[in-house]
Each structure stands twice: as C-alpha cells, then as structure tokens.
C-alpha cells in the first residue's frame, strides 16, 4: 500500500497534514486530514477569573477573535444570572453590531482575497497572476472596494470593541460601551467613499460577480466536492437566519428536521464529541444518529440549509434565488459555500445599517445581572460555523471547566470527505502525484475556511507539501507549494 | 525666595520647592517628570522600586525618599539614568508574569505605562516565569501574585474601617509576598477591595467582577495619551 502525505504548513493556528493511502492498484482506500489543534487552551483557562474569559479566549484564534469574545461572553451572561436573550437592548444591539462587523469583514476577506482570483481570471489562468496581487493589478476597482469593505467591518469592530483586534467590548452581562453619535455617523454617513449604503451596494456587486461566474462554470461550481450531509446551526425561534442568538436546529440531507428549538444550554444532550486515535481533533456528531451517520456540517452552507428565511429584504431576495436553484432542498455543493457566504455578508451589512439607525446603540443601560450560576453555555454562529463555549465556575469565581467546540472541528468530517472526493477523482489509477492535485486539495479544504488556513490568509494561498510513498515509506514523488507559487493548472 | 522655600537645579533647570519636599515632589511641582512606582500620593515613601533613581553629587539616590535641599544639583533625564530605569522596569517585568493583553489592569497599569514610556519591547533579561497561585477565596478581592511588584503600597495604604492593617508581607527582597487574612470573611469589604485595586499600581489586586467595564479609550492612560496627543 502506498501513502501520500500532503502537509499544509501553517505558522500560527496549527499544523495540518493530509495522508492518502493507495492500494497496490493505485486506488485510494482512505484519506485523512490531520489537524493538530492547540487543545491546551482549555486547560490554560482553568483557574482564571470568569470575567477574564472573553478577553482571554479571543487569543485562541487570530482571525475570528470577536466570535470567541462574544461566545464566551454569552456563556458568562448565564454565569452572572442572565441570558443573552435577556440583556438590555443596548447590550444586545452593540454586541450584534460587533458580530455583524466581524462577519462582514471575514466573509469579504474570504471571498475577495481567496476566491475572487479564480473567478476573475479563471481557474486555468496564469498562476502568477491568479492571486490577490494580480487582482489589484488587473481589477483595481474591485480590489479597492474589497479593501474598503473589509476596512468598514474593521471600523465597526473598532468602535464597538474599542480596538480592531482583541478589544474588550463584550463583558459578562452586557457591554462596556455605547456608540457616540459621532462614532455612529462615521459609519452611517461616512464619506462619499466610505459609508454603509455603499457597502450594501458593493457586496451586491460581489454577488453578481459570483453568479456570473457560476453561469459559465456550472460543472465546476456544482460538481466539485459536492456531497450530502446533515446540517446544524442556530436559528431564531421563528426559523429566521440569526447569526448571533437563537435555538439549535439540525436538518438532514432532505431537509427533514433532526431536532429543532433546542435550548443550547442543553447542547450536550444532542451533540457529543468523539476522539479518534489518529488526530487530536475531535469528531462531534449528533447523538441520536450515532457516530457513523451523525456527522454534520456547519457554516454558511449549513445555515442557509437550516433557516427558513432571512429577515432582511435584500438578502432574502438572494436567498430565494439560491433556494430555488436546489428546489428548496438542502444544498450540499461545497463550492456553493461562496454563494452562501456572500448572501450572509449582504445580510450582515443590512443588519449593520439597521442597527446604526437604532437609538438604542446611543442610549441605554449596558449591563444586567441576576443570580449567580455555576455553569454556562454560549453558542453563536461564527463566520465559519456554530461555535460552542461551555464553562463551569466555582464559588470563588474561578473557571473549573472549559469546553470549546469550534466550527473547524465540526467541519472536520466534511473536510475529510472533501479531501477523499478529490483523492478519488484525481489520484485513482495514478502512480505519481498528478498535476493540480495540490490546488484541488487546497480548494476542497479551503471552501470551509478552516482555521488552519488563517495564517496564510494574507496572500490567499495555503502552503502544501505532498509526498507519495510506497509501502515501505520510501518517497516516490513529492510536490511542494509554498506561498507565492502555484502548482500548475488545477482548480 | 519666600520663607520655607529652597531652590535647586534638575537637569540644569532652576527649580523652587518647599522645604521638606522630596526630589520627586520638587520635580513634579516644577513640571518635570521623574518616574515612580512605589510612591503614592499621600503615603509615606517606601523606596522599594528605585525607578525614581536620580544622581546627586555623582551618587545614585532614590528621588522619592531623598529630600530636596537648597542648592542641590540633580541629574534626571540623562542617558545613564534612562538606561538604569529602563533596566529596573525590565527586571520587574521578567520577575513577574505579565500578559497585558488579557490583564484587566491594562490601560490603567503604571508598570505597563512605564514600559510604554521606555519603549520596552523585549526585556534584556530572561523571563523567569514564576509559578504563583492566585488567591481567589475572598468574596470581593482577587490577588494575582504573579503581577505583584512588591511596592508595598497596599501594606501602607489600605486599612480596614476600624483602622487595622489588612495587608502584610512575608519573605524579603524580590521574594516578598503579600499576605492577607482570608479566614476573616469581613476583612476585605467591597469598598476595601475597590480601594486596594486603586492603590495597587499593577494588576495584582483585583476587585472581583468589575474587570473590563471601562472601555478601551477611556482608561486612565488612554486618556492621558489622548491628551498628550492633542497637545502635540
Ligand atoms: S499588571 Fe500591568 S504590566 Fe502586568 S500584565 Fe497587567 S497591565 Fe500588564
Ligand atoms: S499587591 Fe499591588 S500594591 Fe501590594 S505590593 Fe503588590 S503591587 Fe504593590
Ligand atoms: S518611587 Fe522611589 S523607590 Fe519607588
């Protein structure tokens, strides 16, 4: 049996590796994505005072600190005797503003920096041009808008959290600031080049860009790494898309509800994590379906599969088109993640516009507390998917237990399936690593925007090492793709 | 010169001070900056941190405990003293465990502010990473020993309602450890915890459950920097 190893080397978040096993007829028998996560964090938090958690845990991830801060704060809301659904109007809206700011900038980053080069130049174009630097050269207008959109999201975060990254806005039971009218007007009125209305227009241009590409490239967008699965996310009680707060809902590949209206304080009655010998990463699954069948996907694709509608008008219109494409059935096409992501970005910026016009972000009480409790769960939808934070706190206010399920962990099985899909398509029957293999594996993993690619976001490429071995572990073939160069055609 | 006044020079600047004032007080009154950490408003000086070190007659003396004397010539902002003070701040940093990004004193912390002032990015000394347990048993006060700089401001400045001392210390030198009687649940009231947090220059004494309530931008040194920025 042969073994192919693909190793994405990342600097910060963790270290990933793909191994593909071939039998003697060069048929793929198994492929696995190994991600070494920094699990020590859950221990690190133990003993710390609970009010420190939101600030501490945001260090977990360099790219979505806001999600961790808000999620820990939601858990701590319960500890201080309230719930995220019962906060003051000001606290709820300021936190939402921060969250939508994070969503907008994260989704814009992913689409324009990582995906748009393929779309603007075509996947078979000159690899040296097909990156964000190439986009800046050839499509300066689009590049400029992408940069300003991202900046807009960052300014929203800065004004709500006090800093662009690693701020302190959300605290147990509420927030520590409101916006001043001047701060609000920076976003609402802004300048002719930088205001919320422009952002709403620009993200719609991004959607048109995607849809135009989709029209011409159905086969790739619909076919690449497409498979069915279960889906999980928060939804608002009435079934609306809600990225910040709600109840848990899971649907199967036909759209039938596996569970619904679940209070996330009881998440562990519905979801459990399994440890497997070959990776540190856990495999969460839906208990009632068992570990084999119970795996699920989270993230943009999942959210648009679980929710019934989107509560902002422009995004709802796009959602209707999107749903019509699959006749209302759940969408399992991995590349449609980009489409879903853009619809969510549109929803996020519509929500930001709504919130900026709301007087509650200028006036009102910041914090609400009640009777102390010893255990709290926070759940929200991070850009990459459902995020769980679970804490126990003793009578001295020290954290005694911390359990986190991050979205990349939930998508673990799905990413493995994506890699398997590519391996079977591309490697079956080959003795050598085929041209384009690295790119295809990268595209399949990156659709989930996993944390292991965080460190390479800036240039939009995931460094990969792929090694082909024979039965005895001798190297037969090896390909490396560093940041800055591309591995031939591929996708 | 009026009765009770003296004159001295600090870095060549003619200064007028009141008799009995320390060099630090004299400098402040004349709009000059000498860094301090263990010195605190009305408290009698303890001279534990030495970041206020100045040079008088070729000798190093602590500015907070040395009285200003008529005709005195004080060196303050020389390259030598700046390096010495920076070294002292660096020592305090490596002797403790200072993770400013997750510390609730950040922005209100005098040690952080001095590190900022001296543009300390990487200390010249190796980090000691002391392992020190937190004291979390009191209802209103949390003690983070690993951030304590042994300035003894708490020992000198925090008293219970009836006047008795609350904080003490054991061991000596850089091993000094702040102690408090945790068996008496009444000893540290909410108000006392608040006072202790205010008096502590760093994030060692923490009033429970109020962390991060002051937003970035409105903390003590954020405001100072904003003002400085505007003046510039
Ligand atoms: S006490 Fe001051 S220097 Fe130490 S971690 Fe806290 S803010 Fe930083
Ligand atoms: S606890 Fe604070 S005030 Fe007391 S000695 Fe330590 S640093 Fe100084
Ligand atoms: S301030 Fe003078 S020795 Fe500390």
XYZ file of C-alpha atoms and ligand atoms in Angstrom:
743
model
C 0.000 0.000 0.000
C 1.215 3.498 -0.815
C 0.762 6.547 1.303
C 0.656 10.104 0.043
C 1.207 12.858 2.536
C 0.135 16.413 1.937
C 1.280 18.816 4.532
C -0.089 22.318 4.821
C 2.411 24.190 6.911
C 0.938 26.979 8.901
C 2.539 29.402 11.257
C 0.052 30.052 13.981
C -3.159 28.159 14.364
C -1.961 24.640 13.975
C -0.380 22.211 11.694
C -2.248 20.199 9.128
C -1.387 17.193 7.121
C -3.206 15.065 4.591
C -2.394 11.408 4.117
C -3.810 9.367 1.286
C -3.459 5.615 1.239
C -3.359 3.765 -2.061
C -3.672 0.024 -2.562
C -1.462 -1.932 -4.948
C -3.685 -0.997 -7.877
C -3.232 2.672 -7.038
C -6.790 3.011 -5.854
C -7.494 5.372 -2.958
C -8.503 3.348 0.059
C -8.503 6.093 2.636
C -7.682 9.763 3.035
C -7.388 11.694 6.224
C -6.887 15.291 7.195
C -4.863 15.604 10.367
C -5.045 18.889 12.168
C -3.042 19.484 15.283
C -5.068 21.934 17.242
C -3.881 23.849 20.220
C -6.072 21.989 22.684
C -4.038 23.123 25.667
C -6.169 26.198 25.761
C -8.995 24.624 27.689
C -6.547 23.808 30.476
C -4.990 27.236 30.322
C -8.303 28.900 31.155
C -8.803 26.822 34.286
C -8.343 28.806 37.470
C -8.771 32.132 35.739
C -11.493 34.507 36.974
C -14.575 34.128 34.821
C -14.797 37.759 33.713
C -11.397 37.361 32.082
C -12.568 34.565 29.774
C -13.977 36.709 26.939
C -10.681 38.577 26.658
C -8.534 35.511 27.188
C -10.207 33.155 24.730
C -10.138 35.577 21.856
C -6.419 34.832 21.738
C -7.411 31.383 20.587
C -7.692 32.497 17.039
C -6.070 35.317 15.160
C -8.766 35.635 12.573
C -12.035 35.448 14.481
C -11.266 36.823 17.957
C -14.588 38.667 18.007
C -16.531 35.408 17.728
C -14.695 33.919 20.689
C -15.087 37.039 22.751
C -18.815 37.185 22.122
C -19.342 33.468 22.596
C -17.503 33.427 25.942
C -19.480 36.494 26.981
C -22.708 34.677 26.127
C -21.678 31.814 28.397
C -20.733 34.298 31.116
C -24.134 36.002 30.779
C -25.532 32.778 32.190
C -22.909 32.695 34.948
C -23.883 36.192 36.115
C -27.526 35.215 36.172
C -28.991 36.458 32.947
C -29.095 35.121 29.406
C -28.007 36.554 26.124
C -31.654 36.821 25.109
C -32.445 38.953 28.157
C -29.725 41.573 28.001
C -30.552 45.260 27.790
C -31.466 46.456 24.303
C -28.235 48.456 24.157
C -26.080 45.458 25.090
C -27.837 43.166 22.634
C -27.552 45.627 19.786
C -23.962 46.655 20.446
C -22.908 43.029 20.538
C -24.805 42.316 17.347
C -23.207 45.290 15.674
C -19.781 43.965 16.624
C -20.702 40.477 15.444
C -22.050 41.605 12.073
C -18.971 43.780 11.611
C -16.838 40.696 12.125
C -18.998 38.650 9.754
C -18.824 41.259 7.063
C -15.067 41.692 7.167
C -14.391 37.958 7.458
C -16.680 36.976 4.580
C -15.353 39.778 2.400
C -11.825 38.677 3.124
C -12.574 35.090 2.256
C -14.423 35.817 -0.938
C -12.346 38.601 -2.421
C -8.909 37.573 -1.256
C -9.198 33.818 -1.583
C -11.906 33.062 -4.089
C -12.116 36.027 -6.432
C -8.754 35.469 -8.196
C -10.056 32.138 -9.534
C -13.275 33.788 -10.601
C -11.817 36.880 -12.206
C -9.019 35.194 -14.093
C -10.458 31.710 -14.493
C -9.044 28.691 -12.755
C -6.709 27.800 -15.598
C -5.136 31.206 -15.998
C -1.537 32.153 -15.297
C -0.924 31.083 -11.706
C 1.397 34.000 -11.081
C -1.418 36.404 -11.802
C -4.150 34.418 -10.083
C -3.908 35.872 -6.600
C -4.960 38.988 -4.778
C -1.915 40.898 -6.010
C -2.994 40.043 -9.553
C -6.495 41.279 -8.795
C -5.131 44.596 -7.584
C -3.197 44.961 -10.851
C -5.896 43.901 -13.292
C -9.086 44.889 -11.468
C -8.110 47.854 -9.302
C -11.753 48.925 -8.824
C -12.823 45.585 -7.365
C -9.676 45.338 -5.271
C -10.220 48.810 -3.883
C -13.796 48.018 -2.955
C -12.733 44.765 -1.297
C -10.168 46.593 0.803
C -12.667 49.277 1.824
C -15.383 46.742 2.650
C -13.010 44.864 4.886
C -11.965 48.115 6.481
C -15.603 49.012 7.085
C -16.123 45.813 9.051
C -12.980 46.514 10.997
C -14.100 50.019 11.878
C -17.399 48.589 13.154
C -15.382 46.235 15.368
C -13.076 49.008 16.497
C -15.941 51.253 17.536
C -17.832 48.516 19.380
C -14.893 46.636 20.940
C -12.504 49.548 21.419
C -9.875 48.008 19.170
C -9.682 46.465 15.737
C -8.482 43.180 17.190
C -8.571 41.894 20.739
C -10.906 44.512 22.087
C -12.981 44.325 25.261
C -16.486 45.394 24.216
C -18.489 42.419 25.467
C -18.391 41.638 29.193
C -20.430 39.223 31.328
C -23.996 40.507 31.344
C -23.584 43.125 28.641
C -21.135 45.507 27.038
C -18.827 48.267 28.263
C -19.736 50.976 25.800
C -22.288 52.555 23.533
C -21.545 54.471 20.372
C -21.336 58.230 20.450
C -23.379 59.948 17.724
C -20.085 60.931 16.073
C -18.905 57.333 16.030
C -22.187 56.186 14.535
C -22.042 58.853 11.853
C -18.564 57.725 10.815
C -20.315 54.611 9.543
C -23.813 55.770 8.721
C -22.916 58.988 6.933
C -19.189 58.496 6.495
C -17.690 59.906 3.331
C -18.740 59.537 -0.312
C -16.186 56.688 -0.482
C -16.938 55.035 2.809
C -20.444 54.596 4.203
C -22.867 51.818 4.957
C -25.053 52.341 1.859
C -22.041 51.937 -0.406
C -21.126 48.717 1.348
C -24.598 47.338 0.709
C -24.168 48.149 -2.998
C -20.669 46.750 -3.264
C -21.389 43.414 -1.666
C -24.231 43.002 -4.158
C -21.709 43.572 -6.927
C -19.706 40.732 -5.386
C -22.794 38.531 -5.559
C -23.274 39.379 -9.236
C -19.639 38.528 -9.859
C -20.154 35.117 -8.329
C -23.421 34.459 -10.106
C -21.901 35.453 -13.444
C -19.059 33.042 -12.894
C -21.451 30.325 -11.792
C -23.474 30.680 -15.015
C -20.388 29.974 -17.071
C -18.915 27.296 -14.824
C -21.829 25.201 -13.606
C -19.949 22.000 -13.814
C -17.123 23.042 -11.545
C -19.171 25.040 -9.024
C -21.936 22.448 -8.757
C -19.818 19.340 -9.006
C -16.600 19.982 -7.129
C -16.534 18.174 -3.780
C -20.322 18.015 -3.671
C -21.819 15.573 -1.205
C -24.829 15.430 1.064
C -24.754 15.609 4.836
C -26.627 16.745 7.901
C -26.504 20.429 8.774
C -26.532 22.281 12.063
C -26.873 25.900 13.111
C -28.611 28.325 15.386
C -31.826 29.779 14.031
C -34.106 32.396 15.502
C -37.094 30.853 17.287
C -39.304 31.589 14.264
C -36.835 29.915 11.891
C -35.155 33.075 10.611
C -31.417 33.221 9.978
C -29.868 34.617 13.154
C -26.102 34.696 13.396
C -25.925 35.850 16.989
C -28.598 34.175 19.068
C -31.320 31.565 18.866
C -32.088 27.877 19.224
C -30.266 24.907 17.733
C -31.697 23.230 14.681
C -30.324 20.279 12.720
C -31.668 19.036 9.390
C -30.773 16.007 7.298
C -29.852 15.890 3.618
C -33.551 16.024 2.656
C -34.234 18.972 4.879
C -36.158 16.976 7.493
C -35.585 18.249 11.000
C -33.435 16.042 13.221
C -34.040 18.397 16.113
C -35.319 21.923 16.462
C -35.985 24.556 19.126
C -33.175 23.176 21.268
C -32.006 25.459 24.058
C -28.244 25.447 23.620
C -27.704 25.194 27.367
C -28.587 21.536 26.768
C -26.403 21.068 23.693
C -24.629 18.073 25.242
C -27.894 16.109 25.207
C -27.850 16.373 21.404
C -24.227 16.571 20.333
C -21.200 14.679 21.531
C -17.560 14.599 20.544
C -15.652 11.502 19.632
C -11.907 11.135 19.890
C -10.094 9.152 17.213
C -6.644 7.724 17.580
C -5.040 9.394 14.569
C -5.782 13.031 15.260
C -6.045 15.416 18.187
C -9.085 16.915 16.597
C -12.376 15.638 17.918
C -15.280 14.471 15.793
C -18.550 15.917 17.001
C -21.745 14.161 15.977
C -25.474 14.148 16.589
C -26.109 11.637 19.358
C -29.416 10.275 18.059
C -27.821 9.308 14.728
C -24.677 7.723 16.158
C -21.048 8.402 15.326
C -21.168 6.902 11.819
C -24.193 8.760 10.489
C -24.372 11.654 12.884
C -21.696 13.904 11.413
C -22.857 17.275 10.234
C -21.673 20.425 8.538
C -21.720 23.945 9.946
C -21.066 27.296 8.296
C -22.654 29.318 5.504
C -23.923 26.310 3.569
C -25.408 24.761 6.709
C -27.049 27.985 7.876
C -28.845 28.569 4.602
C -29.984 24.944 4.741
C -31.395 25.136 8.256
C -33.067 28.546 8.256
C -36.480 29.223 6.717
C -35.896 32.812 5.680
C -33.577 35.777 6.094
C -35.012 38.722 7.997
C -33.517 41.473 5.824
C -35.080 42.264 2.435
C -32.118 42.261 0.025
C -30.564 39.120 1.446
C -33.977 37.428 1.483
C -34.341 38.066 -2.252
C -30.959 36.490 -2.901
C -31.846 33.640 -0.565
C -34.979 32.884 -2.608
C -32.881 32.611 -5.781
C -30.365 30.471 -4.008
C -33.005 28.128 -2.627
C -34.767 27.903 -5.990
C -31.556 26.540 -7.501
C -31.950 23.374 -5.418
C -35.772 23.403 -5.453
C -35.765 24.302 -1.796
C -33.804 21.185 -0.819
C -30.612 21.398 1.252
C -27.621 22.401 -0.795
C -24.611 20.080 -0.438
C -22.372 21.628 -3.072
C -19.175 22.688 -1.331
C -18.442 25.458 -3.829
C -21.834 26.999 -3.150
C -20.334 27.967 0.172
C -19.051 31.097 -1.601
C -22.555 31.969 -2.744
C -23.994 31.411 0.725
C -21.161 33.423 2.246
C -21.932 36.420 0.055
C -25.631 36.272 0.903
C -24.712 36.255 4.579
C -22.358 39.176 4.076
C -25.248 41.076 2.482
C -27.463 40.172 5.435
C -24.751 41.299 7.858
C -24.340 44.695 6.240
C -28.118 45.173 6.079
C -28.265 44.410 9.786
C -25.438 46.871 10.432
C -27.376 49.556 8.563
C -30.497 48.829 10.576
C -28.640 48.870 13.881
C -26.845 52.119 13.099
C -30.224 53.812 12.764
C -31.369 52.433 16.108
C -31.264 54.896 19.039
C -30.529 52.043 21.482
C -26.887 51.981 20.390
C -26.515 55.579 21.582
C -28.525 55.477 24.830
C -29.436 52.898 27.418
C -28.168 50.589 30.129
C -25.094 48.498 29.432
C -25.104 45.628 31.916
C -27.697 43.399 33.509
C -27.022 40.695 36.060
C -29.070 38.375 38.247
C -28.448 35.408 40.464
C -25.050 33.789 40.033
C -24.956 30.363 38.464
C -22.194 27.773 38.345
C -22.418 26.698 34.743
C -22.993 28.437 31.442
C -23.017 27.660 27.742
C -22.611 30.220 24.986
C -23.352 29.434 21.360
C -23.270 31.651 18.321
C -22.730 31.407 14.609
C -19.154 32.398 13.825
C -18.324 33.150 10.175
C -17.090 29.557 9.813
C -19.985 27.997 11.679
C -21.539 27.194 15.017
C -19.248 27.898 17.954
C -19.792 26.398 21.429
C -18.273 27.654 24.666
C -19.065 25.781 27.868
C -17.776 26.769 31.318
C -18.124 25.827 34.947
C -17.229 28.417 37.567
C -16.767 27.730 41.304
C -17.865 29.871 44.251
C -14.504 31.689 44.201
C -15.278 32.904 40.671
C -12.614 30.685 39.130
C -13.216 28.696 35.983
C -13.032 24.968 36.697
C -14.072 23.618 33.309
C -13.900 24.923 29.777
C -15.016 23.022 26.715
C -14.985 24.573 23.269
C -16.295 23.180 20.016
C -15.007 25.375 17.216
C -16.511 25.340 13.750
C -13.440 23.827 12.143
C -13.851 20.856 14.480
C -17.487 20.437 13.483
C -16.472 20.527 9.822
C -13.701 18.012 10.389
C -15.563 15.084 8.862
C -16.769 17.224 5.958
C -13.231 18.352 5.144
C -12.098 14.740 5.254
C -14.881 13.889 2.804
C -13.801 16.754 0.570
C -10.236 15.507 0.501
C -11.432 11.959 -0.179
C -13.561 13.264 -3.041
C -10.529 14.908 -4.634
C -8.270 11.938 -3.961
C -10.631 9.508 -5.639
C -11.198 11.780 -8.594
C -7.617 12.773 -9.154
C -5.369 10.091 -7.755
C -7.156 6.841 -8.503
C -5.089 4.936 -11.034
C -2.026 7.163 -10.821
C 1.442 6.263 -9.646
C 2.539 9.835 -9.343
C 1.022 12.900 -7.866
C -0.933 14.396 -10.735
C -0.576 17.988 -11.813
C -3.094 20.180 -9.989
C -3.573 17.822 -7.086
C -2.307 20.284 -4.529
C -4.581 23.041 -5.710
C -7.615 20.789 -5.701
C -6.988 19.570 -2.180
C -6.498 23.147 -1.149
C -9.732 24.277 -2.781
C -11.664 21.434 -1.146
C -10.371 22.252 2.324
C -10.490 25.981 1.886
C -14.165 26.007 0.990
C -14.682 25.517 4.737
C -12.349 28.392 5.520
C -10.772 26.299 8.266
C -8.609 27.892 10.907
C -5.548 26.115 9.591
C -5.559 28.434 6.635
C -5.836 31.532 8.793
C -2.157 32.205 8.851
C -1.946 32.267 5.088
C -4.981 34.446 4.504
C -2.897 37.452 3.651
C -1.634 36.038 0.417
C -4.564 33.720 -0.037
C -2.604 30.569 -0.578
C -2.112 27.551 1.587
C 1.399 26.155 1.537
C 1.177 22.441 0.950
C 3.550 19.561 0.882
C 2.524 16.356 -0.797
C 4.585 13.223 -0.524
C 3.953 9.960 -2.313
C 5.312 6.925 -0.554
C 5.496 3.253 -1.297
C 4.654 0.504 1.154
C 7.923 0.838 2.979
C 7.685 4.564 3.319
C 10.151 5.359 0.542
C 9.461 8.597 -1.230
C 8.335 8.126 -4.809
C 7.213 11.603 -5.633
C 6.981 14.882 -3.825
C 5.423 18.232 -4.541
C 5.630 21.359 -2.511
C 3.691 24.510 -2.938
C 4.926 27.447 -0.976
C 3.157 30.706 -0.509
C 3.816 32.657 -3.670
C 3.870 29.956 -6.283
C 1.155 27.786 -7.681
C 1.122 24.178 -8.631
C 0.256 24.210 -12.301
C -3.311 24.253 -13.525
C -5.640 22.508 -11.112
C -8.557 24.374 -9.704
C 12.552 83.490 47.859
C 9.753 83.128 50.388
C 10.165 81.708 53.820
C 10.387 77.892 53.773
C 11.381 77.712 50.143
C 14.512 76.309 48.694
C 15.999 76.300 45.219
C 17.724 73.510 43.339
C 18.507 72.599 39.763
C 17.243 69.499 37.977
C 18.999 68.828 34.665
C 20.137 72.440 34.773
C 16.671 73.866 35.254
C 16.246 76.231 38.203
C 13.519 74.851 40.471
C 11.849 76.251 43.539
C 10.490 73.805 46.116
C 9.151 73.736 49.628
C 11.407 72.718 52.392
C 10.870 69.080 53.316
C 9.708 68.004 49.885
C 11.314 65.033 48.231
C 13.217 65.405 44.964
C 10.305 63.670 43.206
C 7.790 66.113 44.660
C 10.024 69.053 43.806
C 10.331 67.860 40.228
C 6.575 67.383 39.881
C 5.858 70.824 41.220
C 8.183 72.265 38.606
C 6.606 70.324 35.775
C 9.421 67.803 35.445
C 8.916 64.051 35.210
C 10.681 61.521 37.383
C 9.187 58.026 37.016
C 7.815 56.377 40.165
C 6.063 53.127 41.021
C 6.054 52.560 44.768
C 5.453 56.222 45.512
C 1.791 57.033 46.019
C 0.240 60.399 46.726
C -0.121 60.892 50.477
C 1.599 57.678 51.570
C 4.957 57.932 53.257
C 7.594 56.848 50.749
C 8.987 53.339 50.947
C 11.739 53.453 48.364
C 11.240 49.885 47.216
C 11.220 50.115 43.440
C 14.077 52.519 42.668
C 12.759 53.599 39.289
C 12.894 57.169 40.645
C 16.671 56.969 40.940
C 18.419 60.300 40.249
C 22.035 61.354 40.548
C 23.164 63.899 43.131
C 26.812 64.763 43.564
C 27.808 61.772 41.486
C 25.776 59.324 43.609
C 22.592 57.454 42.818
C 19.779 58.228 45.239
C 16.059 57.411 45.204
C 14.186 60.590 44.342
C 11.124 59.718 46.394
C 12.881 59.248 49.726
C 15.615 61.895 49.349
C 14.654 65.389 50.485
C 15.286 68.297 48.177
C 17.965 70.511 49.667
C 18.804 74.121 48.915
C 21.463 74.410 46.217
C 21.173 70.764 45.229
C 22.196 69.783 41.654
C 20.128 66.858 40.399
C 20.659 64.813 37.254
C 17.447 63.275 35.959
C 16.994 62.569 32.283
C 20.497 61.512 31.355
C 21.238 58.581 29.080
C 22.720 56.724 32.028
C 19.675 57.187 34.263
C 17.263 56.401 31.492
C 19.038 53.128 30.857
C 19.103 52.306 34.552
C 15.396 52.997 34.951
C 14.571 51.019 31.867
C 16.599 48.124 33.251
C 14.671 48.287 36.533
C 11.342 48.213 34.732
C 12.544 45.290 32.637
C 13.516 43.420 35.794
C 10.077 43.945 37.265
C 8.538 42.620 34.079
C 10.621 39.449 33.860
C 10.300 38.702 37.574
C 6.542 38.524 37.250
C 4.235 37.089 34.681
C 2.748 39.923 32.728
C 0.285 39.075 29.989
C -1.030 42.549 29.359
C -3.475 41.630 26.574
C -5.664 39.641 28.937
C -4.958 41.660 32.086
C -7.803 43.811 33.293
C -5.390 46.441 34.612
C -4.177 47.072 31.097
C -4.567 50.751 30.285
C -4.699 51.593 33.995
C -1.380 49.993 34.896
C 1.601 52.075 35.965
C 4.137 49.378 35.133
C 2.715 48.991 31.643
C 2.769 52.749 31.265
C 6.451 52.912 32.201
C 7.248 50.049 29.837
C 5.450 52.086 27.211
C 7.325 55.238 28.177
C 10.673 53.474 27.840
C 9.551 51.688 24.684
C 10.348 48.271 26.099
C 9.541 45.646 23.534
C 11.762 42.778 24.567
C 13.381 42.944 28.011
C 17.133 42.371 28.107
C 16.756 39.792 30.891
C 15.323 36.304 30.532
C 11.751 35.779 31.703
C 11.607 33.911 34.985
C 8.030 32.657 34.531
C 7.328 32.332 38.233
C 4.629 29.852 39.149
C 2.425 31.551 41.682
C -1.029 30.591 42.757
C -3.785 33.122 42.709
C -5.664 33.932 45.885
C -9.331 33.723 44.980
C -11.027 32.815 48.248
C -12.161 36.274 49.304
C -15.584 37.456 48.253
C -14.505 40.743 46.738
C -10.767 40.622 46.150
C -8.669 38.526 43.816
C -4.877 38.514 44.285
C -2.719 37.791 41.281
C 0.680 37.341 42.931
C 2.487 36.902 39.655
C 1.790 40.545 38.784
C 2.853 41.974 42.167
C 5.884 44.274 42.049
C 6.348 44.365 45.851
C 5.838 48.092 46.053
C 4.018 47.729 49.394
C 1.532 50.447 48.511
C -1.239 48.137 49.700
C 0.505 47.465 53.009
C 0.964 51.161 53.609
C -2.281 52.445 52.263
C -5.170 50.035 52.801
C -6.785 49.847 56.225
C -9.998 48.278 57.414
C -12.821 50.504 58.708
C -11.581 50.140 62.273
C -8.109 51.177 61.183
C -6.351 47.872 61.494
C -3.994 46.723 58.771
C -5.228 44.274 56.170
C -2.203 43.568 54.030
C 1.093 42.308 55.294
C 4.088 40.714 53.675
C 6.376 37.799 54.215
C 9.865 36.954 52.960
C 12.339 39.544 51.723
C 13.767 41.140 48.605
C 12.275 40.036 45.338
C 10.618 37.117 47.166
C 8.316 39.423 49.102
C 4.823 38.026 49.058
C 1.759 39.996 50.012
C -0.388 38.329 52.637
C -3.920 38.901 53.786
C -6.046 37.119 56.341
C -8.530 35.233 54.195
C -10.116 33.436 57.126
C -11.965 36.562 58.146
C -14.647 37.000 55.510
C -15.393 40.522 56.723
C -11.801 41.722 56.438
C -11.988 42.849 52.852
C -15.294 44.514 52.098
C -16.325 45.544 48.617
C -15.230 49.110 49.334
C -11.851 47.921 50.615
C -11.350 45.785 47.531
C -12.086 48.804 45.375
C -9.590 50.912 47.306
C -6.964 48.165 47.101
C -7.364 47.937 43.361
C -6.952 51.679 43.035
C -3.865 51.759 45.214
C -2.122 48.836 43.503
C -0.093 50.189 40.561
C -0.410 46.909 38.681
C -2.970 44.154 38.227
C -2.089 42.266 41.401
C -5.065 43.402 43.463
C -8.276 42.981 41.551
C -11.746 43.872 42.686
C -13.867 40.929 41.640
C -16.420 41.010 38.835
C -15.727 44.518 37.565
C -12.997 43.667 35.070
C -13.099 45.270 31.626
C -16.042 47.516 32.496
C -14.128 50.589 31.399
C -13.878 50.527 27.615
C -10.631 50.915 25.739
C -10.195 54.612 25.073
C -11.475 55.692 28.486
C -8.933 54.007 30.733
C -6.512 56.117 32.746
C -3.572 56.052 30.389
C -5.689 56.034 27.215
C -6.997 59.404 28.325
C -3.535 60.641 29.180
C -2.197 59.595 25.789
C -5.111 61.210 24.078
C -4.393 64.443 25.903
C -0.683 64.214 25.111
C -1.552 63.528 21.506
C -3.755 66.575 21.355
C -1.094 68.759 22.934
C 1.366 67.631 20.314
S -0.130 44.231 35.746
Fe 0.322 45.761 34.197
S 2.181 45.093 33.236
Fe 1.341 43.371 34.361
S 0.062 42.280 32.898
Fe -1.253 43.703 33.923
S -1.244 45.504 32.630
Fe 0.496 44.286 32.037
S -0.194 43.855 45.674
Fe -0.019 45.668 44.419
S 0.127 47.308 45.900
Fe 0.571 45.448 47.007
S 2.758 45.207 46.911
Fe 1.963 44.072 45.196
S 1.998 45.519 43.518
Fe 2.224 46.701 45.354
S 9.197 55.512 43.544
Fe 11.079 55.883 44.555
S 11.764 53.956 45.036
Fe 9.843 53.578 44.120
